[in-house]
Amino acid sequence: MHIDRYERNWIRFAGGLLVVFAAALTVAAVFLGVRLPGIAEQTIPIAQAGGEYDINKGWIRELAPRRYEVNMRARVWSFEPREIRIPAGSTVTFYIHSDDITHGIKIQNTTVSTMIFPGHVAKVTYTFDKPGEYVFVCHEYCGAGHHFMSGRVIVEE
Ligand SMILES: [Cu+2]
């Protein structure tokens, strides 16, 4: 069977790319320890709350100096709490759930970005070293008031 020279070269090039990508994936997974976030790692049942902490409210509590826990509710079209005030250097673990439909959260200038599925709790931990205002938004389109879904983390000196 005759294959045109250019076509043969392109087939070789594409095949070579597949080999390069497969090698890169293998190196990343085996040697660099890169892992896709699994659902099991990101979601836990709502359990931590107790006593005065009602899971049906948004709250923030201090576990230790510069160590906080936030129970965040997402619903159409707001986050609760919508303002979180912490001192710089604080490590915050967010437990975020949705009361209704699928939402998402992205805290600007941080690595916090996750989906919020109904029936699950998204757990994210982040250390806010730099003082400033970190706006967070819903990044999953959730209807007419989607663009109102925002809040901020205020990191004080
Ligand atoms: Cu939303």
PDB file of C-alpha atoms and ligand atoms in Angstrom:
ATOM      1  CA  MET A   1       0.000   0.000   0.000  1.00  0.00           C
ATOM      2  CA  HIS A   2       1.380   3.360  -0.969  1.00  0.00           C
ATOM      3  CA  ILE A   3       1.317   6.143   1.632  1.00  0.00           C
ATOM      4  CA  ASP A   4       2.319   9.590   0.580  1.00  0.00           C
ATOM      5  CA  ARG A   5       5.625  10.748   2.120  1.00  0.00           C
ATOM      6  CA  TYR A   6       4.076  13.734   3.906  1.00  0.00           C
ATOM      7  CA  GLU A   7       1.250  11.639   5.256  1.00  0.00           C
ATOM      8  CA  ARG A   8       3.688   9.031   6.518  1.00  0.00           C
ATOM      9  CA  ASN A   9       5.739  11.715   8.251  1.00  0.00           C
ATOM     10  CA  TRP A  10       2.659  13.150   9.930  1.00  0.00           C
ATOM     11  CA  ILE A  11       1.618   9.678  11.098  1.00  0.00           C
ATOM     12  CA  ARG A  12       5.098   9.193  12.563  1.00  0.00           C
ATOM     13  CA  PHE A  13       5.003  12.610  14.176  1.00  0.00           C
ATOM     14  CA  ALA A  14       1.584  11.950  15.751  1.00  0.00           C
ATOM     15  CA  GLY A  15       2.702   8.504  16.921  1.00  0.00           C
ATOM     16  CA  GLY A  16       5.842  10.049  18.402  1.00  0.00           C
ATOM     17  CA  LEU A  17       3.744  12.596  20.270  1.00  0.00           C
ATOM     18  CA  LEU A  18       1.669   9.799  21.794  1.00  0.00           C
ATOM     19  CA  VAL A  19       4.857   8.134  23.004  1.00  0.00           C
ATOM     20  CA  VAL A  20       6.132  11.433  24.475  1.00  0.00           C
ATOM     21  CA  PHE A  21       2.803  12.100  26.270  1.00  0.00           C
ATOM     22  CA  ALA A  22       2.616   8.555  27.624  1.00  0.00           C
ATOM     23  CA  ALA A  23       6.198   8.876  28.893  1.00  0.00           C
ATOM     24  CA  ALA A  24       5.426  12.256  30.498  1.00  0.00           C
ATOM     25  CA  LEU A  25       2.351  10.808  32.245  1.00  0.00           C
ATOM     26  CA  THR A  26       4.366   7.856  33.503  1.00  0.00           C
ATOM     27  CA  VAL A  27       7.188  10.053  34.807  1.00  0.00           C
ATOM     28  CA  ALA A  28       4.688  12.415  36.507  1.00  0.00           C
ATOM     29  CA  ALA A  29       2.704   9.604  38.114  1.00  0.00           C
ATOM     30  CA  VAL A  30       5.563   7.307  39.111  1.00  0.00           C
ATOM     31  CA  PHE A  31       8.477   9.632  39.855  1.00  0.00           C
ATOM     32  CA  LEU A  32       6.941  13.030  40.600  1.00  0.00           C
ATOM     33  CA  GLY A  33       3.967  11.733  42.571  1.00  0.00           C
ATOM     34  CA  VAL A  34       1.399  13.768  40.623  1.00  0.00           C
ATOM     35  CA  ARG A  35      -2.090  12.502  41.392  1.00  0.00           C
ATOM     36  CA  LEU A  36      -5.504  13.489  40.144  1.00  0.00           C
ATOM     37  CA  PRO A  37      -7.750  14.589  43.002  1.00  0.00           C
ATOM     38  CA  GLY A  38     -10.021  11.681  43.758  1.00  0.00           C
ATOM     39  CA  ILE A  39     -13.581  12.090  44.970  1.00  0.00           C
ATOM     40  CA  ALA A  40     -12.711  10.069  48.073  1.00  0.00           C
ATOM     41  CA  GLU A  41     -10.023  12.574  49.006  1.00  0.00           C
ATOM     42  CA  GLN A  42     -12.158  15.647  48.537  1.00  0.00           C
ATOM     43  CA  THR A  43     -15.455  14.694  50.064  1.00  0.00           C
ATOM     44  CA  ILE A  44     -16.243  13.633  53.583  1.00  0.00           C
ATOM     45  CA  PRO A  45     -19.547  13.314  55.371  1.00  0.00           C
ATOM     46  CA  ILE A  46     -20.739  16.250  57.422  1.00  0.00           C
ATOM     47  CA  ALA A  47     -19.547  15.173  60.840  1.00  0.00           C
ATOM     48  CA  GLN A  48     -17.195  17.612  62.514  1.00  0.00           C
ATOM     49  CA  ALA A  49     -19.786  19.994  63.858  1.00  0.00           C
ATOM     50  CA  GLY A  50     -21.178  19.602  67.309  1.00  0.00           C
ATOM     51  CA  GLY A  51     -22.418  21.452  70.353  1.00  0.00           C
ATOM     52  CA  GLU A  52     -23.083  25.061  69.536  1.00  0.00           C
ATOM     53  CA  TYR A  53     -21.983  24.558  65.943  1.00  0.00           C
ATOM     54  CA  ASP A  54     -25.035  23.955  63.860  1.00  0.00           C
ATOM     55  CA  ILE A  55     -24.156  22.362  60.542  1.00  0.00           C
ATOM     56  CA  ASN A  56     -27.087  24.201  58.980  1.00  0.00           C
ATOM     57  CA  LYS A  57     -25.411  27.538  59.572  1.00  0.00           C
ATOM     58  CA  GLY A  58     -22.212  28.939  58.190  1.00  0.00           C
ATOM     59  CA  TRP A  59     -19.596  29.467  60.867  1.00  0.00           C
ATOM     60  CA  ILE A  60     -15.941  29.908  61.569  1.00  0.00           C
ATOM     61  CA  ARG A  61     -14.205  28.636  64.673  1.00  0.00           C
ATOM     62  CA  GLU A  62     -10.700  28.911  66.017  1.00  0.00           C
ATOM     63  CA  LEU A  63      -9.196  25.536  66.830  1.00  0.00           C
ATOM     64  CA  ALA A  64      -5.847  26.918  67.977  1.00  0.00           C
ATOM     65  CA  PRO A  65      -3.880  30.111  67.388  1.00  0.00           C
ATOM     66  CA  ARG A  66      -3.768  30.635  63.615  1.00  0.00           C
ATOM     67  CA  ARG A  67      -5.730  27.480  62.994  1.00  0.00           C
ATOM     68  CA  TYR A  68      -9.336  27.814  61.842  1.00  0.00           C
ATOM     69  CA  GLU A  69     -12.183  25.715  60.629  1.00  0.00           C
ATOM     70  CA  VAL A  70     -14.942  27.095  58.445  1.00  0.00           C
ATOM     71  CA  ASN A  71     -18.274  25.495  57.781  1.00  0.00           C
ATOM     72  CA  MET A  72     -19.454  27.065  54.575  1.00  0.00           C
ATOM     73  CA  ARG A  73     -22.843  26.761  52.995  1.00  0.00           C
ATOM     74  CA  ALA A  74     -23.380  27.465  49.346  1.00  0.00           C
ATOM     75  CA  ARG A  75     -26.837  28.015  47.952  1.00  0.00           C
ATOM     76  CA  VAL A  76     -28.581  30.072  45.317  1.00  0.00           C
ATOM     77  CA  TRP A  77     -27.075  32.682  45.370  1.00  0.00           C
ATOM     78  CA  SER A  78     -24.828  33.205  48.310  1.00  0.00           C
ATOM     79  CA  PHE A  79     -22.136  31.817  50.514  1.00  0.00           C
ATOM     80  CA  GLU A  80     -22.454  31.706  54.285  1.00  0.00           C
ATOM     81  CA  PRO A  81     -20.321  33.043  55.865  1.00  0.00           C
ATOM     82  CA  ARG A  82     -19.588  35.596  53.175  1.00  0.00           C
ATOM     83  CA  GLU A  83     -16.872  37.325  55.142  1.00  0.00           C
ATOM     84  CA  ILE A  84     -14.074  35.541  56.972  1.00  0.00           C
ATOM     85  CA  ARG A  85     -11.608  37.520  59.044  1.00  0.00           C
ATOM     86  CA  ILE A  86      -8.362  35.872  60.145  1.00  0.00           C
ATOM     87  CA  PRO A  87      -4.845  36.953  61.108  1.00  0.00           C
ATOM     88  CA  ALA A  88      -2.024  36.467  58.595  1.00  0.00           C
ATOM     89  CA  GLY A  89      -0.354  33.083  58.724  1.00  0.00           C
ATOM     90  CA  SER A  90      -3.590  31.298  59.530  1.00  0.00           C
ATOM     91  CA  THR A  91      -4.334  27.874  58.187  1.00  0.00           C
ATOM     92  CA  VAL A  92      -7.980  27.452  57.383  1.00  0.00           C
ATOM     93  CA  THR A  93      -9.787  24.222  56.636  1.00  0.00           C
ATOM     94  CA  PHE A  94     -12.980  24.812  54.719  1.00  0.00           C
ATOM     95  CA  TYR A  95     -15.814  22.312  54.794  1.00  0.00           C
ATOM     96  CA  ILE A  96     -18.168  23.426  52.071  1.00  0.00           C
ATOM     97  CA  HIS A  97     -21.536  21.970  51.203  1.00  0.00           C
ATOM     98  CA  SER A  98     -24.402  22.928  48.972  1.00  0.00           C
ATOM     99  CA  ASP A  99     -28.000  23.258  50.115  1.00  0.00           C
ATOM    100  CA  ASP A 100     -29.397  22.930  46.632  1.00  0.00           C
ATOM    101  CA  ILE A 101     -27.578  22.562  43.350  1.00  0.00           C
ATOM    102  CA  THR A 102     -24.008  22.208  42.179  1.00  0.00           C
ATOM    103  CA  HIS A 103     -21.846  25.218  42.927  1.00  0.00           C
ATOM    104  CA  GLY A 104     -18.133  25.851  42.983  1.00  0.00           C
ATOM    105  CA  ILE A 105     -15.697  28.056  44.812  1.00  0.00           C
ATOM    106  CA  LYS A 106     -12.537  29.796  43.735  1.00  0.00           C
ATOM    107  CA  ILE A 107     -10.638  31.958  46.199  1.00  0.00           C
ATOM    108  CA  GLN A 108      -8.648  34.410  44.154  1.00  0.00           C
ATOM    109  CA  ASN A 109      -4.851  34.422  44.472  1.00  0.00           C
ATOM    110  CA  THR A 110      -4.883  31.066  46.243  1.00  0.00           C
ATOM    111  CA  THR A 111      -4.886  27.455  45.116  1.00  0.00           C
ATOM    112  CA  VAL A 112      -8.390  26.972  46.512  1.00  0.00           C
ATOM    113  CA  SER A 113     -10.709  25.950  43.707  1.00  0.00           C
ATOM    114  CA  THR A 114     -13.218  23.169  44.017  1.00  0.00           C
ATOM    115  CA  MET A 115     -16.661  21.983  43.051  1.00  0.00           C
ATOM    116  CA  ILE A 116     -19.457  21.839  45.620  1.00  0.00           C
ATOM    117  CA  PHE A 117     -21.831  18.971  44.968  1.00  0.00           C
ATOM    118  CA  PRO A 118     -25.131  18.517  46.797  1.00  0.00           C
ATOM    119  CA  GLY A 119     -24.855  15.678  49.308  1.00  0.00           C
ATOM    120  CA  HIS A 120     -21.105  15.996  49.674  1.00  0.00           C
ATOM    121  CA  VAL A 121     -18.709  18.148  51.597  1.00  0.00           C
ATOM    122  CA  ALA A 122     -15.720  19.643  49.853  1.00  0.00           C
ATOM    123  CA  LYS A 123     -12.742  19.878  52.178  1.00  0.00           C
ATOM    124  CA  VAL A 124      -9.973  22.325  51.334  1.00  0.00           C
ATOM    125  CA  THR A 125      -7.133  23.567  53.481  1.00  0.00           C
ATOM    126  CA  TYR A 126      -5.118  26.678  52.772  1.00  0.00           C
ATOM    127  CA  THR A 127      -2.629  28.832  54.662  1.00  0.00           C
ATOM    128  CA  PHE A 128      -3.105  32.563  54.182  1.00  0.00           C
ATOM    129  CA  ASP A 129       0.376  33.979  54.662  1.00  0.00           C
ATOM    130  CA  LYS A 130      -0.018  37.360  52.991  1.00  0.00           C
ATOM    131  CA  PRO A 131      -2.348  39.972  54.477  1.00  0.00           C
ATOM    132  CA  GLY A 132      -4.996  41.296  52.149  1.00  0.00           C
ATOM    133  CA  GLU A 133      -8.422  40.698  50.786  1.00  0.00           C
ATOM    134  CA  TYR A 134      -9.139  37.444  48.980  1.00  0.00           C
ATOM    135  CA  VAL A 135     -12.363  37.487  47.034  1.00  0.00           C
ATOM    136  CA  PHE A 136     -14.094  34.181  46.476  1.00  0.00           C
ATOM    137  CA  VAL A 137     -16.685  33.453  43.823  1.00  0.00           C
ATOM    138  CA  CYS A 138     -18.860  30.622  42.639  1.00  0.00           C
ATOM    139  CA  HIS A 139     -17.246  29.311  39.466  1.00  0.00           C
ATOM    140  CA  GLU A 140     -20.008  26.939  38.424  1.00  0.00           C
ATOM    141  CA  TYR A 141     -22.881  28.590  36.619  1.00  0.00           C
ATOM    142  CA  CYS A 142     -25.885  28.140  38.916  1.00  0.00           C
ATOM    143  CA  GLY A 143     -28.627  30.303  37.503  1.00  0.00           C
ATOM    144  CA  ALA A 144     -29.801  33.890  37.225  1.00  0.00           C
ATOM    145  CA  GLY A 145     -28.053  35.166  40.361  1.00  0.00           C
ATOM    146  CA  HIS A 146     -24.807  33.288  39.840  1.00  0.00           C
ATOM    147  CA  HIS A 147     -22.785  36.488  39.552  1.00  0.00           C
ATOM    148  CA  PHE A 148     -23.950  37.573  43.017  1.00  0.00           C
ATOM    149  CA  MET A 149     -22.373  34.531  44.639  1.00  0.00           C
ATOM    150  CA  SER A 150     -19.249  35.876  46.220  1.00  0.00           C
ATOM    151  CA  GLY A 151     -17.581  36.744  49.480  1.00  0.00           C
ATOM    152  CA  ARG A 152     -14.164  37.537  50.866  1.00  0.00           C
ATOM    153  CA  VAL A 153     -11.489  36.342  53.209  1.00  0.00           C
ATOM    154  CA  ILE A 154      -9.863  39.255  54.981  1.00  0.00           C
ATOM    155  CA  VAL A 155      -6.387  38.450  56.175  1.00  0.00           C
ATOM    156  CA  GLU A 156      -5.234  40.966  58.760  1.00  0.00           C
ATOM    157  CA  GLU A 157      -1.648  41.827  59.679  1.00  0.00           C
TER     158      GLU A 157
HETATM  159 CU    CU B   1     -23.257  29.004  42.588  1.00  0.00          CU
END
